[in-house]
DNA sequence: CTGAAAGCGCTTACAG
DNA sequence: CTGAAAGCGCTTACAG
């Protein structure tokens, strides 16, 4: 009559077992669990030891039921999924947020809102209080979800400045404009004089700000703005290829190209090489992100590093602060030029 | 005296409000919520309507407290993180699992166990019952986490066959060996005669099975096994580059190369080209995965498609079945040859 | 500093 | 089919 199955999940010890073991009341155990205020050193010690002996782990459901908090956070993706999941930045951000939350013992719930149906379901889930706050990844403006969640009073922090929003949404972003300036200055410092650009989507901050930085530096340098040198992409590799080919057709003597993401730049390099141009000899190419795509290009990309580790850490910090009652805040982080083979 | 802040989170309606509104008892509302058994049509209708009017959403914490289930699932990554987050397959798998679970209204908790500390914390969290089951992504054998969770009786399904485990672990995998056979046959059908291979890590099923398939086909074709033609990688792009360079040094007249992942194959193509070889004219290259890395290579990779959509859907199905009391099951899914420019 | 007690919002036998 | 009641495991005023 031995058990042949894997060990049954035994009934877990409760606060009651710990209290009995420690010779105190359940209230005292709870106080120890919640910061140890108003507990004598001896009681605290007895409880700590009883917790170790019993292997007690708090039942989060019971706790949440009474506190009204879930002690969990949602990571919400509202971009059309294909693009984001193709984007190497996404992984870094997701990992960073997961680990920053883990340090606070807070689980991350991954939510993907691609369709209107999913948006509805997720909105209901979130506003029902199943998460305490939301890390929002959605670079496009006019996202209805952000507005709905704001109205419902859900603590929220966006990755990148939400363009269309009332200014009250907290966000964390790299300094896109400054990064773009650094890259274009670098291209000019190489002696290049005809600098094209493939932008990101112009309804995103990365799209408009990086373009603005590009224009500022050209203006500083006394170069006339030339719209033929600018084309828009959508952050996909394919749009980088198409954009570079288009520009080459318009301005064959272009000798430098600033591409607003590494993945697009990877595509751009391939298109330029296919057209017989050598990178960087004939045309220097600068990317943006310093994502893994920068190493997948040949030559490897000179690019602008976005500090994703810090971005994710700050997103979590700002969100937890809001959950704790502080006001929304905006955080802008500096970028850095990374030189490799392409420019 | 108007409110200037975003709308306060009002107190959510409870089952009690619904009962009052519908003119029934709380027990009846609960029965409607849990499948509607033993409820008269009229009562059910009254409850449904009351739920709509009040905007009631069940409080999952209260439910979980009594049912003992969390109605959530963990997605656990135990690979050293760098490699996985570099792997484009990961995104597809994670998205697929999230969406398959969402269809059941079950949230996915993302867990990353890179260090021993994290492993301990996560084990405690899971065995405390905070998730009902675990989707495990860990290609290496001898992962202590899988064993610990099995012993604790936690429903579990692995992505890929767990090599070192007792046979009792459920898993879902593509048919690695068969896919490798298809690729090598394809290379031979092109008239190539000196076929090298860069394998995956040999403590993973993808590593050993794809190598076994390669050897089988060469043996079938009556070709002598030649260890100089085989080198091991670790699924990183860099290891693909190094592997291809190494093989070229050993066997300069190699005219085909099978690489056990697209990301490694991307690196291999770059290394071959750097060595002055044309792909596919001088040397045909076949990858494995049909991940986004296949499109990032130039030429684009001929590869073996792993059916990630089906893999993730099956992982979720098998896990939910286990949570529902069924025995662990293994599912093997067929692969498919995808022809592109590299072979 | 500590204990006894109320209560969070549900589900589920138990009677009827 | 339905209601009244117990109870899941916690936290938090309230007295002392």
Short mmCIF file of C-alpha atoms in Angstrom, two decimals, chain B residues 18 21-24 41-51 53:
data_model
loop_
_atom_site.label_atom_id
_atom_site.label_comp_id
_atom_site.label_asym_id
_atom_site.label_seq_id
_atom_site.Cartn_x
_atom_site.Cartn_y
_atom_site.Cartn_z
CA UNK B 18 -26.11 40.54 -7.97
CA UNK B 21 -30.69 42.66 -7.89
CA UNK B 22 -31.85 39.30 -9.25
CA UNK B 23 -34.01 38.43 -6.26
CA UNK B 24 -32.23 35.16 -5.55
CA UNK B 41 -34.02 28.79 -16.57
CA UNK B 42 -35.86 31.72 -15.03
CA UNK B 43 -33.39 32.08 -12.18
CA UNK B 44 -30.50 31.84 -14.54
CA UNK B 45 -31.96 34.53 -16.72
CA UNK B 46 -32.55 36.83 -13.78
CA UNK B 47 -28.97 36.35 -12.66
CA UNK B 48 -27.48 36.87 -16.11
CA UNK B 49 -29.39 40.07 -16.47
CA UNK B 50 -28.40 41.27 -13.01
CA UNK B 51 -24.77 40.56 -13.82
CA UNK B 53 -26.75 45.54 -15.11
#
